[in-house]
PDB file of C-alpha atoms in Angstrom:
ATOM      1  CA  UNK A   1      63.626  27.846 160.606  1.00  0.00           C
ATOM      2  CA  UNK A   2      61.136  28.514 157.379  1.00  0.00           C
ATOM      3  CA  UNK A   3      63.367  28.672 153.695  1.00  0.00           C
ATOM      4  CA  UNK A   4      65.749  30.923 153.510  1.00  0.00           C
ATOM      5  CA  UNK A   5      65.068  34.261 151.681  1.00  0.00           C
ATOM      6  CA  UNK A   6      68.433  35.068 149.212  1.00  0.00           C
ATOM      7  CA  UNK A   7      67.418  38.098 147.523  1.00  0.00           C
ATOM      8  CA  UNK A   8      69.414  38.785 144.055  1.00  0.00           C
ATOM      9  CA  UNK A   9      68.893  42.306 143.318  1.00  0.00           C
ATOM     10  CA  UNK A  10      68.101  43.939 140.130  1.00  0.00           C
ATOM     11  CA  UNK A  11      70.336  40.961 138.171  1.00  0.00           C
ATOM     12  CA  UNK A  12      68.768  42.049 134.911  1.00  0.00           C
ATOM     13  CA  UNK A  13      70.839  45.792 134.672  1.00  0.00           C
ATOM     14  CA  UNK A  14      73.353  44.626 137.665  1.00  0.00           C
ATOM     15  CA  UNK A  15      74.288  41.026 136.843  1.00  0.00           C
ATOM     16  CA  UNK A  16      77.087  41.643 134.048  1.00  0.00           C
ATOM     17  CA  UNK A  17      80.213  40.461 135.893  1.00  0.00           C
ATOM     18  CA  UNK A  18      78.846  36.753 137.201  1.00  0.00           C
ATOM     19  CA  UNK A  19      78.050  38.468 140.519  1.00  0.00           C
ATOM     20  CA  UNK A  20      74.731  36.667 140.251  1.00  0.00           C
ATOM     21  CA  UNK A  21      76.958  33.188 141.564  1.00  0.00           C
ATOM     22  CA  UNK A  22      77.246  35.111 144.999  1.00  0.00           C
ATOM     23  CA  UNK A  23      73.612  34.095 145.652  1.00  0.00           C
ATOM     24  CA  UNK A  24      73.950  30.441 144.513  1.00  0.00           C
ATOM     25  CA  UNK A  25      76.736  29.542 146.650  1.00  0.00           C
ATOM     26  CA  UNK A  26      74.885  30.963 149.521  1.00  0.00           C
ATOM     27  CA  UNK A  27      71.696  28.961 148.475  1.00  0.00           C
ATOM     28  CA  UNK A  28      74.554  25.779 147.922  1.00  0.00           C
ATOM     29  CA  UNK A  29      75.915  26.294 151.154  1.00  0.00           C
ATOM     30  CA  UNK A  30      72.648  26.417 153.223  1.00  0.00           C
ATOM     31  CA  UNK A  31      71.315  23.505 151.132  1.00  0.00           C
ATOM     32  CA  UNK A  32      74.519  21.403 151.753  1.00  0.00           C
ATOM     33  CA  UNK A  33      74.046  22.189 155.865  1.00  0.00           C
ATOM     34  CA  UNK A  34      70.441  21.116 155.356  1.00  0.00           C
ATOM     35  CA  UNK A  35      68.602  24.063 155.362  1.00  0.00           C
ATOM     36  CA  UNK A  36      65.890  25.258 152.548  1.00  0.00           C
ATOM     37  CA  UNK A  37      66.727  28.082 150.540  1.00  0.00           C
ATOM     38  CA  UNK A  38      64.939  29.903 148.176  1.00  0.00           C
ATOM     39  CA  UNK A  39      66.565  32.747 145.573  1.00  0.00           C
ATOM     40  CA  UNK A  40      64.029  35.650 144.962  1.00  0.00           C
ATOM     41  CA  UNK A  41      64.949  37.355 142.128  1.00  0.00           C
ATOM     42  CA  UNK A  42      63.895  41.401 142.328  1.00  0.00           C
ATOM     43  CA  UNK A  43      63.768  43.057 138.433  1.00  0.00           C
ATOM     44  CA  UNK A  44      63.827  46.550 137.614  1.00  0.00           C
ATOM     45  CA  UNK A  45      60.282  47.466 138.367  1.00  0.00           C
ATOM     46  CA  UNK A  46      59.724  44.900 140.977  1.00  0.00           C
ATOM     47  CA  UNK A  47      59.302  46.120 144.313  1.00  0.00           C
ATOM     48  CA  UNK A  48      61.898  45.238 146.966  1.00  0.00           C
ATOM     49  CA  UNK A  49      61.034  42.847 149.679  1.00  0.00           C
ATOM     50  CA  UNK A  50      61.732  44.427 153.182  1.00  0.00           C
ATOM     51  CA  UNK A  51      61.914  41.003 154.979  1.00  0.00           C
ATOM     52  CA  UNK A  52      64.098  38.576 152.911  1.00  0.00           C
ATOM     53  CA  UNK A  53      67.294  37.148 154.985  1.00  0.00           C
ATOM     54  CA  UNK A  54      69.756  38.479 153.038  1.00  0.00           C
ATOM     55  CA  UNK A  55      70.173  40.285 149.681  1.00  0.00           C
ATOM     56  CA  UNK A  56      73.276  40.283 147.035  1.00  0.00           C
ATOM     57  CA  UNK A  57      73.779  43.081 144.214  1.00  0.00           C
ATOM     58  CA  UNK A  58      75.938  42.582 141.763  1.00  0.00           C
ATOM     59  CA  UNK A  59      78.408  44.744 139.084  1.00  0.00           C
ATOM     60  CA  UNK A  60      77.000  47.156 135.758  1.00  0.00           C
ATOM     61  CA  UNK A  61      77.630  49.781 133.503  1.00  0.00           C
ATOM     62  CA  UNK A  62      76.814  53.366 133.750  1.00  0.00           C
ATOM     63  CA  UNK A  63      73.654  53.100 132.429  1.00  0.00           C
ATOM     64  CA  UNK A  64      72.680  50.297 134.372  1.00  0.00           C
ATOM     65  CA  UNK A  65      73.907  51.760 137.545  1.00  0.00           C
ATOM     66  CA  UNK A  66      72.152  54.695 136.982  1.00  0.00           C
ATOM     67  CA  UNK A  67      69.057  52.918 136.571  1.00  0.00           C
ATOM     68  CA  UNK A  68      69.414  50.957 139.284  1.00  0.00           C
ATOM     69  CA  UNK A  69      70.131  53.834 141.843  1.00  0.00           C
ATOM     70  CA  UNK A  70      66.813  55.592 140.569  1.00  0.00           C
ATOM     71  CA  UNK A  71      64.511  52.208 141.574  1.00  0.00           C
ATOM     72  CA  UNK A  72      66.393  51.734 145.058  1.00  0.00           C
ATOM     73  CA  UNK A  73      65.932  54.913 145.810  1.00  0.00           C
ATOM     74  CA  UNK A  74      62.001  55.255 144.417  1.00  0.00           C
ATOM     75  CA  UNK A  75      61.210  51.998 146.297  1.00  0.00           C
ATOM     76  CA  UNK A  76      62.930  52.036 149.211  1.00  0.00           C
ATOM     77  CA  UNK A  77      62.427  48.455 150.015  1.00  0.00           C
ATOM     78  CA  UNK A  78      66.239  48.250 150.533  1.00  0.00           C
ATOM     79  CA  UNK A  79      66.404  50.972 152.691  1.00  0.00           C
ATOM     80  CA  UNK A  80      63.969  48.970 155.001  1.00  0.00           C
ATOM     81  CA  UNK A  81      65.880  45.681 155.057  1.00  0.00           C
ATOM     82  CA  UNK A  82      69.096  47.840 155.742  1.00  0.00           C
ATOM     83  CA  UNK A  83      66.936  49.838 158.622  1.00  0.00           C
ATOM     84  CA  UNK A  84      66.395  46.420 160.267  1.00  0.00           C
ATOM     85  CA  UNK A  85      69.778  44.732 160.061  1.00  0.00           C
ATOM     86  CA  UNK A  86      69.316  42.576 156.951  1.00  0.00           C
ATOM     87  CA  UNK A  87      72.821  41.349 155.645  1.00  0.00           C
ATOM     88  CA  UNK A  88      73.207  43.368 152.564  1.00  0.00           C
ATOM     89  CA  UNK A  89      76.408  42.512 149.962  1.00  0.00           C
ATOM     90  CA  UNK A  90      77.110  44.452 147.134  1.00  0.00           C
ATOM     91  CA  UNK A  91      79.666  44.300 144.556  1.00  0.00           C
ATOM     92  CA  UNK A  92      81.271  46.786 142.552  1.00  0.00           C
ATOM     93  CA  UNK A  93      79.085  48.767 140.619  1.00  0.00           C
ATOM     94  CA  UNK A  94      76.366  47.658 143.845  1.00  0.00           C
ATOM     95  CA  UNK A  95      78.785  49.139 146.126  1.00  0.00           C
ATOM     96  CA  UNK A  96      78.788  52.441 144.517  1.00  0.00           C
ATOM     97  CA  UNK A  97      75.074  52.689 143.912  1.00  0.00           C
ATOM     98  CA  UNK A  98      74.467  52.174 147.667  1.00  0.00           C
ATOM     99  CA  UNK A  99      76.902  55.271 148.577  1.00  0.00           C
ATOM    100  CA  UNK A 100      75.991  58.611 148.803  1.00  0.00           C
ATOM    101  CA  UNK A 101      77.238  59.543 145.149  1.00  0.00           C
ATOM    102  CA  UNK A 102      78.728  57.745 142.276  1.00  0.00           C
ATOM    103  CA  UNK A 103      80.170  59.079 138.961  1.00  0.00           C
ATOM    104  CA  UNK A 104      78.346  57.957 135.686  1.00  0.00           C
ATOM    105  CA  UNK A 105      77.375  59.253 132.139  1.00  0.00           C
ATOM    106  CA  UNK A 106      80.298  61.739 133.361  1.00  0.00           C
ATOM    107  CA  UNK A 107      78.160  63.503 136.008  1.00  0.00           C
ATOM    108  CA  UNK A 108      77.955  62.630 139.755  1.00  0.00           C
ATOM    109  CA  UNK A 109      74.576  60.382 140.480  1.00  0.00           C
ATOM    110  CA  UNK A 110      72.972  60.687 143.724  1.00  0.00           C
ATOM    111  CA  UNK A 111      73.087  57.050 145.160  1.00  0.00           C
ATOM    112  CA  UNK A 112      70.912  55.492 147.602  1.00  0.00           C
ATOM    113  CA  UNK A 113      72.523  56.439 150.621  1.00  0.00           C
ATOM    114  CA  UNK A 114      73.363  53.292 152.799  1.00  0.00           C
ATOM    115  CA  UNK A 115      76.947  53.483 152.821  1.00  0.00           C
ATOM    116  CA  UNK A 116      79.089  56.437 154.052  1.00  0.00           C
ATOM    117  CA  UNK A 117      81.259  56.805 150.011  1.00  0.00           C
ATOM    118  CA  UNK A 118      81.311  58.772 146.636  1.00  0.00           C
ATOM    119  CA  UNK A 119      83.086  57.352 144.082  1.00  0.00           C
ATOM    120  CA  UNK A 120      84.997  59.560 141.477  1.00  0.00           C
ATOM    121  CA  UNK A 121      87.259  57.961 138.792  1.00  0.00           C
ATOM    122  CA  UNK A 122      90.162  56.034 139.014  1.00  0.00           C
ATOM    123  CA  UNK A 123      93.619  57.196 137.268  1.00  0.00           C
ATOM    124  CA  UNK A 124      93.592  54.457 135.584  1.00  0.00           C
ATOM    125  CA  UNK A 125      91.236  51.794 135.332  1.00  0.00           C
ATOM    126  CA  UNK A 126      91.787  48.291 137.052  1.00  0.00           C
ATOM    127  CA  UNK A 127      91.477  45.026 135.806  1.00  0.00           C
ATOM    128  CA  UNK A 128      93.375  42.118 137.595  1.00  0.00           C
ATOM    129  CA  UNK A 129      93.729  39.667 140.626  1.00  0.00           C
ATOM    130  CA  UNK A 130      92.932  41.296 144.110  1.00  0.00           C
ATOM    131  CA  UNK A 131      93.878  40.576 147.590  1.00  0.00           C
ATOM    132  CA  UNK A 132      93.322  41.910 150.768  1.00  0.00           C
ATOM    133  CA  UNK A 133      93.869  41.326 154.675  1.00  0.00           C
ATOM    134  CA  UNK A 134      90.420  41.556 156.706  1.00  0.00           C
ATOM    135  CA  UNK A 135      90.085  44.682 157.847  1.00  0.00           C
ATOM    136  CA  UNK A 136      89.935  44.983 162.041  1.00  0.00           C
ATOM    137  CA  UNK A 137      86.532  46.071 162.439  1.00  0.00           C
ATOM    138  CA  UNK A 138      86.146  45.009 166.038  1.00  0.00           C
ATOM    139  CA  UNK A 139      82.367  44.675 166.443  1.00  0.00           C
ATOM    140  CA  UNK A 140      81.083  44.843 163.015  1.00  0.00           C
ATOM    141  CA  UNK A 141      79.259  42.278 160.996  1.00  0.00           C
ATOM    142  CA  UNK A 142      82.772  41.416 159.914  1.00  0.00           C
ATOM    143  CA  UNK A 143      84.662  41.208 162.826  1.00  0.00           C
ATOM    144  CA  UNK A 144      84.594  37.485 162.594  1.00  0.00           C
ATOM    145  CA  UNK A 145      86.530  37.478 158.933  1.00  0.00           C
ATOM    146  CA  UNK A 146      90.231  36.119 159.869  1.00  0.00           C
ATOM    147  CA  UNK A 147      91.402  34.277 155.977  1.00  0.00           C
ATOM    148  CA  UNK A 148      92.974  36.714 153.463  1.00  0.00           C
ATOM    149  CA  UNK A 149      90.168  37.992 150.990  1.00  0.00           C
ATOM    150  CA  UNK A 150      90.562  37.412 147.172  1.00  0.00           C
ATOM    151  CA  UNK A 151      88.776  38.297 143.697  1.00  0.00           C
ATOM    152  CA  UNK A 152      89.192  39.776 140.817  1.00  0.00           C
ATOM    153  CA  UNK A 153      89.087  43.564 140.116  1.00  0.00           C
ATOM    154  CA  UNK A 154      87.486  45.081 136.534  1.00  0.00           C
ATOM    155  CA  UNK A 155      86.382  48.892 137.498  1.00  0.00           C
ATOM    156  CA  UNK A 156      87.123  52.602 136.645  1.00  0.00           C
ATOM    157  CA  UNK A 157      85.866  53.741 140.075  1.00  0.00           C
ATOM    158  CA  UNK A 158      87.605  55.351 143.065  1.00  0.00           C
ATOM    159  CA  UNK A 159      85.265  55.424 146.176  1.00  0.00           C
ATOM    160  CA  UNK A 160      86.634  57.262 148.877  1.00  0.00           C
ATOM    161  CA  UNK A 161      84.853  56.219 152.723  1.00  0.00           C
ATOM    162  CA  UNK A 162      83.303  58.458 155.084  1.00  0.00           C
ATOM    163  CA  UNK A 163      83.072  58.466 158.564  1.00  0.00           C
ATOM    164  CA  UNK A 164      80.506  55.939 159.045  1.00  0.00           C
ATOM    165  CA  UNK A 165      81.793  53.226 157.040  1.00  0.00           C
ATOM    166  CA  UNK A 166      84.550  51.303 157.637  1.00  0.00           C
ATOM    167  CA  UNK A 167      86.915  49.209 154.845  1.00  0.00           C
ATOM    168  CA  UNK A 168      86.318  45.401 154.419  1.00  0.00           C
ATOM    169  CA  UNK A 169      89.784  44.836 154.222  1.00  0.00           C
ATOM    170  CA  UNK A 170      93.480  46.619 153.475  1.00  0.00           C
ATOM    171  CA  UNK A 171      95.157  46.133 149.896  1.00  0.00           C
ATOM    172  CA  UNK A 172      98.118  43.196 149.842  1.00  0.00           C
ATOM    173  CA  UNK A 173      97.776  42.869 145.763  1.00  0.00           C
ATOM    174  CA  UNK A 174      96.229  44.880 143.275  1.00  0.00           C
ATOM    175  CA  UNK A 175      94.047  48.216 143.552  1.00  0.00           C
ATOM    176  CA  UNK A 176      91.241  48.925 145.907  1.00  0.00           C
ATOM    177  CA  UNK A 177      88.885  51.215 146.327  1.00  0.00           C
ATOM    178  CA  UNK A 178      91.148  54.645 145.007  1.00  0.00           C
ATOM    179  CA  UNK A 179      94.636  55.043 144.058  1.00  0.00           C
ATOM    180  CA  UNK A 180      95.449  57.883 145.803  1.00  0.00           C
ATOM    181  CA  UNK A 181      94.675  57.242 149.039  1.00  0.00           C
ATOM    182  CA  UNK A 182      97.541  55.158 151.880  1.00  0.00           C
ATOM    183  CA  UNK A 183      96.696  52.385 152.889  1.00  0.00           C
ATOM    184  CA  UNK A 184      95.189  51.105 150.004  1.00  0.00           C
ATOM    185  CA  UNK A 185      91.616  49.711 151.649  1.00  0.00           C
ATOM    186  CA  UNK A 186      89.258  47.308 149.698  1.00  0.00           C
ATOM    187  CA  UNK A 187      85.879  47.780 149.933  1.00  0.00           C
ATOM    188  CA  UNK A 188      82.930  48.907 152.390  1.00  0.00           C
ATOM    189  CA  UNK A 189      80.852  48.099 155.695  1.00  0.00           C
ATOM    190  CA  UNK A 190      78.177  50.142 157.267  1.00  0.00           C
ATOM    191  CA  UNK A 191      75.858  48.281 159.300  1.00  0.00           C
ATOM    192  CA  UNK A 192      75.056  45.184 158.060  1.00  0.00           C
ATOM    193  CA  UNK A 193      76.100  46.219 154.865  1.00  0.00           C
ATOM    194  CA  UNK A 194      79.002  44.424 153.149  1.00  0.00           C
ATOM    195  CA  UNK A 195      80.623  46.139 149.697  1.00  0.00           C
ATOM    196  CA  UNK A 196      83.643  45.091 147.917  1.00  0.00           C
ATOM    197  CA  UNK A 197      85.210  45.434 144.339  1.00  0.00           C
ATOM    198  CA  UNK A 198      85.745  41.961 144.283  1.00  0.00           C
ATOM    199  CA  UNK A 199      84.469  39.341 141.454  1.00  0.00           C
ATOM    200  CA  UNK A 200      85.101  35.937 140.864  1.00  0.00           C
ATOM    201  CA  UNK A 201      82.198  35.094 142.372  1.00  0.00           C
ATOM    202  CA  UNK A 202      83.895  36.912 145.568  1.00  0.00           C
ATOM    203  CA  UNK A 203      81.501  34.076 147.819  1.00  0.00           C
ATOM    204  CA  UNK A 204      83.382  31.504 145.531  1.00  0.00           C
ATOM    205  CA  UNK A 205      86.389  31.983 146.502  1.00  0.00           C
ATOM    206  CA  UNK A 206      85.846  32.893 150.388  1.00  0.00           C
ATOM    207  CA  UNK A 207      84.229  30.679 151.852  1.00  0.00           C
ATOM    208  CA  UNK A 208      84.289  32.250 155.622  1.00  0.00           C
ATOM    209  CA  UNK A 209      82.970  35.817 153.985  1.00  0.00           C
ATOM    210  CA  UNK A 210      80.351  33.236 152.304  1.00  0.00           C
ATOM    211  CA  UNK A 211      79.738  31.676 156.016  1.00  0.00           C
ATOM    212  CA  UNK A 212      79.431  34.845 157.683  1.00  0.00           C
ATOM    213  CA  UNK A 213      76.706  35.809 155.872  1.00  0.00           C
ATOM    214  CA  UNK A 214      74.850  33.135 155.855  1.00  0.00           C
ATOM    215  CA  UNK A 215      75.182  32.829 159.610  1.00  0.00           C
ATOM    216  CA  UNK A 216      73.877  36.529 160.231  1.00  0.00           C
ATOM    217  CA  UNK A 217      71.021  35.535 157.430  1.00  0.00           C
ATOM    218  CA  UNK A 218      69.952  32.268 159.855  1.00  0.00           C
ATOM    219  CA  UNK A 219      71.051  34.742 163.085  1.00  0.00           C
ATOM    220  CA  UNK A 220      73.438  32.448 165.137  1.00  0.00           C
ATOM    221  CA  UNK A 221      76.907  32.046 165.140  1.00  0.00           C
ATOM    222  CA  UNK A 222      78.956  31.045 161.973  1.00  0.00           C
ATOM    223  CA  UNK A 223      81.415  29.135 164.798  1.00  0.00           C
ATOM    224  CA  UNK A 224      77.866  26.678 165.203  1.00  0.00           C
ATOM    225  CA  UNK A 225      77.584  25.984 161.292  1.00  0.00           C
ATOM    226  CA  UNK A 226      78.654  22.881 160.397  1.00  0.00           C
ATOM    227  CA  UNK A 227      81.971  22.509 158.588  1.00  0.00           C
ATOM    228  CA  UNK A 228      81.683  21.763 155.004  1.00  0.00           C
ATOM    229  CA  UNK A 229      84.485  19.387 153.030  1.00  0.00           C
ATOM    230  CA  UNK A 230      84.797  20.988 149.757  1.00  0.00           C
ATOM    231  CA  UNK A 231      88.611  19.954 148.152  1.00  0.00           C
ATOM    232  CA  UNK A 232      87.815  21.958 145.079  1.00  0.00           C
ATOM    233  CA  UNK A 233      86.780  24.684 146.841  1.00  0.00           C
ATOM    234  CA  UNK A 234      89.892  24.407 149.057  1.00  0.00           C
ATOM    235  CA  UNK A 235      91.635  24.111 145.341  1.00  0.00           C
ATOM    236  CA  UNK A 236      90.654  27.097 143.941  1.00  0.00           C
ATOM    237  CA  UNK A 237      91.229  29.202 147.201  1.00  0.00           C
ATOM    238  CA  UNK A 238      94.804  28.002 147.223  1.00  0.00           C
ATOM    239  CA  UNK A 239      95.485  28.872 143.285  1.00  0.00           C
ATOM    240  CA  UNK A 240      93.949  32.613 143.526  1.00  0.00           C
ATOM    241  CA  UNK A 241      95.847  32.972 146.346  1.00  0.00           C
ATOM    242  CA  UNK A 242      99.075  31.869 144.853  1.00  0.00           C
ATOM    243  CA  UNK A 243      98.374  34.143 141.664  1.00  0.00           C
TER     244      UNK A 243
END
């Protein structure tokens, strides 16, 4: 195939947790299996390719998020992408902005839509190590996710799923995505959509969530990708893990 298209979205207002890394270990991981791959970076202003392979968001303030909802939304290059079954991961603050409504500034913020969530506020806000189980989403773009999930949590937010979206995986450390509701679920997936709380980079440290969307990015299975031998990734996995 041509390069591969990584889109990092809007990493100047949405890149304050690291989340940026999510598209370099994607790039890392094609390169390392021999394929090109290219990062196209999207700034506030910028309009939104429709056609990349795959596209990362990452975590931001209020401000930021609210900015960031506003150009999705005007643009609608994302909504495009999402239309045609472009693999789509957002994190944190992304996840939120790509619901139907998110809390910021202390007023709800009409967000762009692609996921079935609002978000409220938290009790209390989270900051720590966070596991989960994959959730059983027989058929979905993450159906294929069997290893325990595992990142680290820093957000106020509460985001309680709709209908249409399903969890990316059920709590076994730490808070998800509200403290109110049982079972505790982690994050979101609509479509090709993937949304989680998770940082760390979350791709960092899971490597099949990593491989699954890389594989729907080059469309064929993740079972055909080559295996990669990476004992310090294998390293790291096994200390968050034990934490």
């Amino acid at each position: 195939m041509s390069t591969l298209q990584i889109g990092l979205v809007l990493p100047d207002v949405l890149g304050t947790y690291g989340d940026d890394g999510n598209a370099l270990v994607l790039r890392q991981r094609a390169r390392m299996r021999g394929f090109d791959a290219n990062i196209v970076r999207i700034h506030l202003g910028d309009p939104i390719p429709t056609s990349l392979d795959v596209y990362c968001l990452g975590g931001g303030e209020d401000t930021a998020q609210i900015l960031a909802a506003e150009h999705i939304n005007t643009d609608g290059g994302l909504h495009k992408a999402a239309a045609a079954g472009r693999p789509i991961l957002a994190i944190c603050a992304g996840l939120q902005v790509l619901g139907e409504s998110f809390r910021a500034d202390n007023r709800m913020v009409t967000g762009a839509g692609l996921i079935d969530a609002t978000t409220g506020s938290l009790k209390k806000r989270f900051i720590g190590e966070l596991q989960s189980t994959p959730h059983p989403n027989d058929g979905g773009i993450t159906a294929g996710l069997t290893e325990p999930l595992t990142g680290f949590g820093n957000h106020f937010g509460s985001s309680i799923l709709g209908s249409d979206a399903k969890p990316l995986g059920i709590v076994t450390h730490g808070v998800g995505n509200s403290d109110t509701e049982q079972p505790t679920y982690e994050g979101a997936v609509q479509g090709s959509i993937i949304c989680t709380y998770m940082h760390g980079p979350v791709l960092a440290r899971n490597p099949q969530l990593a491989d699954l969307l890389l594989a729907w990015a080059l469309d064929m299975p993740m079972s055909e990708l080559q295996p990669l031998d990476l004992p310090v990734v294998d390293k790291l996995r096994r200390e968050r893990l034990q934490r």
